[in-house]
């Protein structure tokens, strides 16, 4: 397999970090982290999340960078290069971002609606006390969420169509720091609200009696989602890394930055939740409902400006992540079927929009719900809670056992003296601790889905999640078999590991 580093490689470490952070930081940090903290009982969830980032997130991220750095092609061929029978992981690595994108863009669309409302002044005007109602009315309507979804999806498709190269890297370098500054200002405002300390206690004082198996699974799924693990994007970025870059250090840094931004989002939201007497368990609407209260409390003009700027940055964070999510299936289709890039982007984006439209409508239209649960929650559960643990654990095992220790040692600490120690610790974690941990959590989570502790109370609802996940895994294994038969009869394990 040919290394493709010459043209596409990141030129600076800063550029590489900002691009990976740009893909990692998105709605996962700003939208789903806070609402999962709320549902998971606060600080105990945060504590488990941070442990998972260290033991699973960073370890698996290193593994993905290692194989990416050694391959240089799309996800499926990377996994195919490791072994004839690991291609199914690559197929899932393409299908999952596709499915995530379908609902991710729906939330991107909601953010556009909020930004426009703030610019027009409606956002603050409908302020205090009424925002929950506004969010409900909006998401449950049939037409507008689809229109905003279309606008969002269209922008993303256009960017991918014209190629992602320099624009995104340059834009991320400015936008990511801007997001950070804006977030800090909102945090400061939130912390000065009356009763803010209750929110901080909720976020930092753990009550472990609230922890259930499903809380741990939710934290684990959130780590995968937020660090963009288990879906090939880090494999792709790894392939653009310069040889001299230290994979270990970069992964730790990305994990830290991603977690810091998620925590800041929590610190912006929870003091306000308690100050305004809202419910921390509000679910997917939390970000939209609570921050609207904060902006309303800033007064009509300041609130309006901050609301507009803040949601604009949310949109931008979501756009940079969506581009990466769309790029994964598009890159595969272009390379495998030799279809023109523009056509491939348009087709995939069109299908994603079609499915997304049903998801967007499922909040208001009962016919599109599964056992009374909206499709967004369903898609989210299937991908994050079931498929991602499977792909991530398998990738860890594959990297842990297939890559030669000598190579690993070099990749891990290109310029450190403690290579051997780092390698020993990491090798132990990636071979035993991380995969076994992931599988245990997955087992407990599935058990809880069946025992009715995970939202879906009817047997049809539970079966919908589990069966969809099984179908996806079986589908990818069949694809592996067919690909072996059709294309790759003579293919050798070509990746130099
Ligand atoms: N990590 C992104 C976020 O926090 C979402 C995401 C998941 C993603 N998988 C990805 C982004 C793959 C880019 C590529 O919002």
XYZ file of C-alpha atoms and ligand atoms in Angstrom:
512
model
C 0.000 0.000 0.000
C 1.329 3.376 -0.934
C 1.771 6.048 1.629
C 0.008 9.189 0.564
C 1.737 11.603 2.826
C 3.480 13.797 0.297
C 0.717 16.244 -0.533
C -1.788 15.992 2.196
C 0.424 15.900 5.269
C -0.113 18.415 8.025
C 2.672 20.919 7.927
C 2.808 21.868 11.582
C 2.015 20.188 14.871
C -0.332 23.042 15.693
C -2.200 22.528 12.415
C -2.543 18.823 13.075
C -3.758 19.368 16.622
C -6.273 22.028 15.613
C -7.652 19.810 12.853
C -8.073 16.812 15.148
C -9.456 18.981 17.911
C -11.778 20.578 15.343
C -13.154 17.154 14.477
C -13.351 16.052 18.112
C -14.926 19.226 19.477
C -18.494 19.502 18.323
C -22.014 18.830 19.467
C -20.657 15.966 21.561
C -19.019 18.455 23.904
C -21.571 21.243 23.866
C -24.840 19.399 23.479
C -24.659 15.716 24.467
C -22.081 15.830 27.272
C -24.114 18.208 29.474
C -27.406 16.427 28.914
C -25.865 13.053 29.669
C -24.296 14.479 32.819
C -27.771 15.658 33.774
C -29.344 12.297 33.116
C -26.492 10.401 34.745
C -26.780 12.216 38.046
C -23.999 14.811 37.815
C -20.522 14.504 39.298
C -20.499 10.690 39.463
C -20.984 10.622 35.700
C -18.249 13.224 35.233
C -15.872 11.172 37.383
C -16.543 7.973 35.413
C -16.252 9.905 32.159
C -12.789 11.205 33.038
C -11.565 7.733 34.055
C -12.889 6.400 30.742
C -11.101 9.142 28.800
C -7.792 8.032 30.360
C -8.246 4.264 30.267
C -10.202 3.886 27.055
C -10.306 7.119 25.043
C -6.635 8.020 24.902
C -5.517 4.383 24.642
C -7.835 3.651 21.714
C -6.995 6.952 20.033
C -3.288 6.068 20.109
C -4.152 2.719 18.525
C -6.065 4.372 15.683
C -3.291 6.881 15.004
C -0.735 4.070 14.921
C -2.476 2.070 12.210
C -3.394 5.230 10.321
C 0.182 6.497 10.334
C 1.285 3.141 8.936
C -1.345 2.905 6.203
C -2.359 6.083 4.420
C -5.586 4.989 2.712
C -9.291 4.820 3.549
C -10.513 2.998 6.621
C -11.706 -0.183 4.957
C -8.473 -0.778 3.093
C -6.519 -0.004 6.236
C -8.329 -2.721 8.147
C -8.183 -4.974 5.103
C -4.440 -4.460 5.068
C -4.101 -5.724 8.599
C -5.974 -8.946 7.957
C -8.404 -10.306 5.421
C -10.897 -10.818 8.218
C -10.761 -7.435 9.844
C -12.348 -5.564 6.958
C -15.764 -5.701 8.636
C -14.413 -3.254 11.193
C -13.660 -0.893 8.357
C -17.190 -1.261 6.967
C -18.662 -0.403 10.341
C -16.198 2.472 10.477
C -17.873 3.864 7.362
C -21.499 3.042 8.213
C -21.434 4.491 11.727
C -20.335 8.044 10.789
C -23.038 7.962 8.125
C -25.688 7.081 10.717
C -24.360 9.601 13.215
C -24.404 12.315 10.581
C -28.103 11.659 9.942
C -29.069 12.901 13.401
C -26.062 15.162 14.017
C -27.218 17.518 11.285
C -30.708 17.694 12.750
C -29.184 19.281 15.853
C -27.048 21.496 13.612
C -30.338 22.677 12.101
C -31.782 23.444 15.541
C -28.712 25.613 16.236
C -29.327 27.603 13.046
C -32.877 28.267 14.168
C -31.604 29.542 17.526
C -28.959 31.742 15.959
C -31.483 33.311 13.596
C -33.909 33.875 16.456
C -31.237 35.720 18.425
C -30.212 37.833 15.478
C -33.856 38.749 14.937
C -34.355 39.380 18.651
C -37.024 36.700 19.110
C -34.664 34.499 21.139
C -34.264 36.908 24.041
C -37.789 38.225 23.817
C -39.275 34.802 24.370
C -36.775 34.493 27.267
C -37.336 33.734 30.870
C -39.725 30.944 31.639
C -40.923 30.461 28.136
C -37.921 28.973 26.374
C -38.745 25.383 27.258
C -42.070 25.834 25.525
C -40.409 27.418 22.519
C -38.004 24.508 22.111
C -40.818 21.966 22.390
C -43.066 23.769 19.925
C -40.242 24.119 17.444
C -38.920 20.543 17.530
C -42.401 19.094 17.456
C -43.425 21.017 14.384
C -43.119 19.158 11.116
C -41.822 21.706 8.636
C -39.267 24.093 10.152
C -36.839 21.547 11.656
C -36.613 19.964 8.199
C -36.013 23.326 6.527
C -33.197 24.188 8.953
C -31.781 20.685 8.541
C -31.704 21.284 4.815
C -29.809 24.559 5.196
C -27.242 22.937 7.480
C -26.823 19.830 5.316
C -26.491 21.950 2.203
C -23.642 24.022 3.635
C -21.783 20.904 4.762
C -22.229 19.213 1.388
C -20.949 22.261 -0.490
C -17.796 22.413 1.630
C -17.053 18.697 1.184
C -17.822 18.969 -2.512
C -15.175 21.614 -3.023
C -12.657 19.710 -0.944
C -11.781 20.184 2.650
C -8.103 20.939 2.441
C -6.753 24.276 3.517
C -9.921 26.142 4.326
C -10.875 23.950 7.187
C -7.443 23.760 8.715
C -7.120 27.536 8.562
C -10.646 28.142 9.801
C -10.226 25.729 12.716
C -7.163 27.618 13.885
C -9.264 30.745 14.370
C -12.665 29.304 15.236
C -11.602 26.842 17.907
C -9.915 29.530 20.034
C -12.920 31.829 19.403
C -15.293 29.156 20.644
C -13.126 28.708 23.720
C -13.190 32.421 24.595
C -16.931 32.692 24.024
C -17.567 29.655 26.181
C -15.501 31.133 29.017
C -17.565 34.340 28.927
C -20.811 32.371 29.134
C -19.351 30.310 31.998
C -18.477 33.468 33.911
C -21.988 34.823 33.401
C -23.483 31.530 34.496
C -21.310 31.352 37.616
C -22.448 34.771 38.751
C -26.131 33.839 38.699
C -27.852 33.373 42.056
C -27.577 29.802 43.357
C -24.779 28.995 40.911
C -22.928 27.002 43.573
C -25.614 24.326 43.512
C -24.822 23.712 39.882
C -21.130 23.415 40.664
C -21.852 20.939 43.468
C -23.945 18.908 41.039
C -21.022 18.868 38.628
C -18.182 18.244 41.086
C -19.531 16.469 44.193
C -20.174 12.854 43.242
C -23.002 10.775 44.630
C -22.095 7.251 43.604
C -25.353 5.778 44.828
C -26.915 7.066 41.604
C -24.544 5.115 39.360
C -26.073 2.288 37.357
C -24.561 0.064 34.697
C -26.332 2.133 32.097
C -24.672 5.277 33.476
C -21.256 3.713 32.868
C -22.257 2.629 29.365
C -23.552 6.104 28.662
C -20.209 7.594 29.815
C -18.272 5.139 27.663
C -20.405 5.828 24.589
C -19.928 9.536 25.184
C -16.129 9.111 25.263
C -16.191 7.360 21.876
C -18.517 9.919 20.387
C -16.727 12.951 21.717
C -13.219 11.770 20.831
C -14.489 10.576 17.411
C -13.296 7.038 18.095
C -14.225 3.788 16.403
C -15.071 5.327 13.036
C -11.930 5.742 11.102
C -11.497 9.468 11.289
C -8.401 9.222 13.473
C -7.078 6.480 11.229
C -7.357 8.977 8.385
C -5.753 11.817 10.345
C -3.030 9.452 11.548
C -2.094 8.864 7.941
C -1.439 12.571 7.490
C 0.907 12.758 10.471
C 4.549 13.574 9.987
C 6.944 10.818 11.016
C 8.501 12.885 13.722
C 5.237 13.484 15.543
C 4.726 11.884 18.925
C 1.464 9.960 18.858
C 1.307 9.437 22.606
C 1.685 13.087 23.523
C -0.723 14.263 20.812
C -3.431 11.856 21.938
C -3.144 12.926 25.564
C -3.356 16.555 24.518
C -6.428 15.971 22.345
C -8.119 14.031 25.162
C -7.414 16.856 27.603
C -8.666 19.621 25.296
C -11.801 17.728 24.384
C -12.601 17.080 28.036
C -11.869 20.668 29.078
C -14.327 22.026 26.504
C -16.997 19.536 27.575
C -16.495 20.530 31.222
C -16.740 24.213 30.324
C -20.040 23.497 28.593
C -21.170 21.786 31.801
C -20.062 24.791 33.838
C -21.994 27.090 31.546
C -25.151 25.027 31.819
C -25.557 23.548 35.300
C -25.261 26.689 37.444
C -28.001 28.128 35.216
C -30.120 24.984 35.505
C -30.215 25.319 39.280
C -30.441 29.074 39.285
C -33.565 29.040 37.118
C -35.082 25.994 38.787
C -34.943 23.857 35.641
C -34.586 20.088 35.452
C -31.063 18.692 34.901
C -32.627 15.579 33.386
C -34.245 17.487 30.505
C -32.500 15.359 27.852
C -31.500 16.462 24.351
C -33.122 19.899 24.724
C -30.969 20.895 27.710
C -28.439 23.079 25.861
C -31.088 24.975 23.958
C -33.477 25.509 26.833
C -31.005 26.415 29.571
C -28.714 28.719 27.640
C -31.685 30.646 26.338
C -32.447 31.460 29.978
C -28.882 32.610 30.560
C -28.934 34.887 27.535
C -32.323 36.268 28.487
C -30.926 37.139 31.916
C -28.158 39.179 30.278
C -30.701 41.735 29.133
C -32.254 42.351 25.729
C -29.219 43.753 23.900
C -26.254 41.964 25.448
C -28.222 38.716 25.576
C -29.142 39.043 21.957
C -25.547 39.603 20.855
C -24.173 36.785 23.002
C -26.930 34.397 22.011
C -26.274 34.993 18.340
C -22.491 34.685 18.638
C -22.702 31.631 20.841
C -25.039 29.674 18.574
C -22.991 30.724 15.582
C -19.984 29.069 17.185
C -22.040 25.978 18.031
C -22.970 25.800 14.355
C -19.362 26.178 13.290
C -18.204 23.475 15.703
C -20.953 21.234 14.336
C -20.008 22.042 10.737
C -16.330 21.145 11.206
C -17.342 17.820 12.755
C -20.010 17.131 10.110
C -17.513 17.669 7.325
C -15.249 15.020 8.833
C -18.214 12.679 9.332
C -19.282 13.059 5.698
C -15.723 12.752 4.458
C -15.410 9.172 5.778
C -18.072 7.546 3.529
C -17.285 9.864 0.614
C -13.572 9.036 0.678
C -14.383 5.329 0.679
C -16.853 5.519 -2.208
C -14.510 7.635 -4.323
C -11.537 5.320 -3.767
C -13.366 2.017 -4.052
C -15.861 2.652 -6.846
C -13.858 5.340 -8.647
C -16.841 7.661 -8.708
C -16.308 11.365 -9.198
C -15.929 13.121 -5.874
C -18.642 15.710 -6.504
C -21.200 13.085 -7.430
C -20.323 10.919 -4.440
C -20.596 13.861 -2.011
C -23.947 14.891 -3.441
C -25.404 11.373 -3.314
C -24.290 10.643 0.230
C -25.380 14.091 1.433
C -28.765 13.615 -0.239
C -29.397 10.261 1.419
C -28.261 11.613 4.783
C -30.670 14.512 4.410
C -33.521 12.139 3.486
C -33.028 10.017 6.588
C -32.399 13.139 8.675
C -35.750 14.577 7.627
C -37.535 11.610 9.216
C -35.454 11.990 12.348
C -36.247 15.713 12.500
C -39.969 15.038 12.158
C -40.019 12.147 14.614
C -40.333 14.517 17.595
C -43.770 15.607 16.510
C -45.002 12.778 14.295
C -45.915 9.676 16.281
C -45.803 7.500 13.173
C -42.042 8.052 12.896
C -41.344 7.076 16.478
C -40.396 3.648 17.702
C -42.492 2.749 20.698
C -42.948 6.404 21.578
C -39.231 7.163 21.399
C -37.971 9.659 18.801
C -35.575 8.450 16.110
C -32.755 10.690 17.304
C -32.548 8.821 20.604
C -32.823 5.521 18.752
C -29.989 6.285 16.297
C -27.889 7.673 19.124
C -28.342 4.545 21.254
C -27.602 2.093 18.450
C -24.426 3.810 17.328
C -22.879 5.109 20.534
C -23.944 2.535 23.028
C -23.643 -0.652 20.990
C -21.715 -0.383 17.748
C -18.941 1.963 18.891
C -17.974 -0.206 21.883
C -17.734 -3.192 19.523
C -15.575 -1.460 16.913
C -13.379 0.245 19.498
C -12.724 -2.945 21.496
C -11.929 -4.886 18.315
C -9.583 -2.169 17.087
C -7.728 -2.247 20.409
C -7.288 -6.010 20.184
C -6.162 -5.812 16.577
C -3.596 -3.112 17.241
C -2.475 -4.687 20.508
C -1.763 -8.078 18.993
C -0.911 -7.341 15.373
C 1.450 -4.396 15.454
C 5.075 -5.275 16.156
C 6.271 -4.039 19.547
C 9.334 -2.403 18.033
C 7.228 -0.346 15.637
C 4.765 0.524 18.322
C 7.503 1.741 20.568
C 8.783 4.083 17.889
C 5.364 5.428 17.006
C 4.364 5.960 20.568
C 7.244 8.031 21.730
C 9.183 9.188 18.702
C 11.332 11.498 20.759
C 11.143 10.318 24.348
C 13.624 8.396 26.421
C 11.001 6.440 28.336
C 9.799 4.568 25.274
C 9.958 1.141 26.871
C 8.020 2.062 29.980
C 5.354 3.900 27.993
C 5.069 0.972 25.627
C 4.764 -1.568 28.448
C 1.990 0.321 30.206
C 0.125 1.123 27.018
C 0.588 -2.420 25.629
C -0.893 -3.886 28.784
C -3.832 -1.512 28.701
C -4.648 -1.958 25.018
C -4.412 -5.753 25.093
C -6.238 -6.485 28.315
C -7.697 -3.655 30.336
C -9.337 -1.540 27.647
C -11.009 -4.261 25.523
C -12.164 -6.308 28.520
C -13.432 -3.156 30.212
C -15.342 -2.090 27.101
C -16.919 -5.518 26.646
C -17.995 -5.736 30.304
C -19.613 -2.323 30.122
C -21.325 -3.299 26.878
C -22.631 -6.515 28.483
C -24.043 -4.678 31.479
C -25.581 -2.045 29.223
C -27.310 -4.613 27.034
C -28.573 -6.399 30.118
C -30.070 -3.149 31.329
C -31.696 -2.456 28.000
C -33.457 -5.780 28.400
C -34.322 -5.312 32.024
C -36.044 -2.053 31.072
C -33.756 0.398 32.886
C -32.630 2.210 29.751
C -35.634 4.186 28.544
C -37.239 1.637 26.287
C -39.853 -0.154 28.314
C -41.560 -2.302 25.729
C -40.012 -5.409 24.284
C -40.364 -3.985 20.756
C -38.324 -0.938 21.714
C -35.556 -3.050 23.214
C -35.532 -5.357 20.240
C -35.387 -2.373 17.886
C -32.055 -1.279 19.361
C -30.457 -4.687 19.718
C -31.694 -6.035 16.383
C -30.618 -2.958 14.441
C -27.165 -3.268 15.956
C -26.995 -6.979 15.120
C -28.144 -6.309 11.563
C -25.383 -3.740 11.120
C -22.672 -6.034 12.447
C -23.888 -8.994 10.387
C -24.131 -6.778 7.326
C -20.540 -5.643 7.709
C -19.337 -9.225 8.161
C -21.186 -10.293 5.009
C -19.627 -7.362 3.185
C -16.245 -8.609 4.403
C -16.924 -12.090 3.011
C -18.152 -10.752 -0.326
C -15.211 -8.377 -0.645
C -12.780 -11.205 0.053
C -14.448 -13.268 -2.627
C -14.821 -10.567 -5.262
C -11.836 -8.283 -5.024
C -9.210 -9.512 -2.738
C -8.628 -13.167 -3.448
C -4.970 -12.603 -3.959
C -4.556 -9.761 -1.575
C -1.801 -10.186 0.970
C -1.770 -8.566 4.339
C -0.075 -5.555 2.936
C 0.218 -3.220 5.848
C 3.665 -2.997 7.359
C 2.924 -3.423 11.009
N -16.612 14.154 18.128
C -17.651 14.892 17.498
C -18.361 15.725 18.525
O -18.006 15.717 19.671
C -18.632 14.002 16.815
C -18.031 12.923 16.013
C -18.192 11.636 16.250
C -17.201 13.039 14.900
N -17.503 10.916 15.333
C -16.892 11.749 14.491
C -16.699 14.114 14.202
C -16.081 11.512 13.398
C -15.880 13.879 13.124
C -15.572 12.583 12.724
O -19.298 16.379 18.213
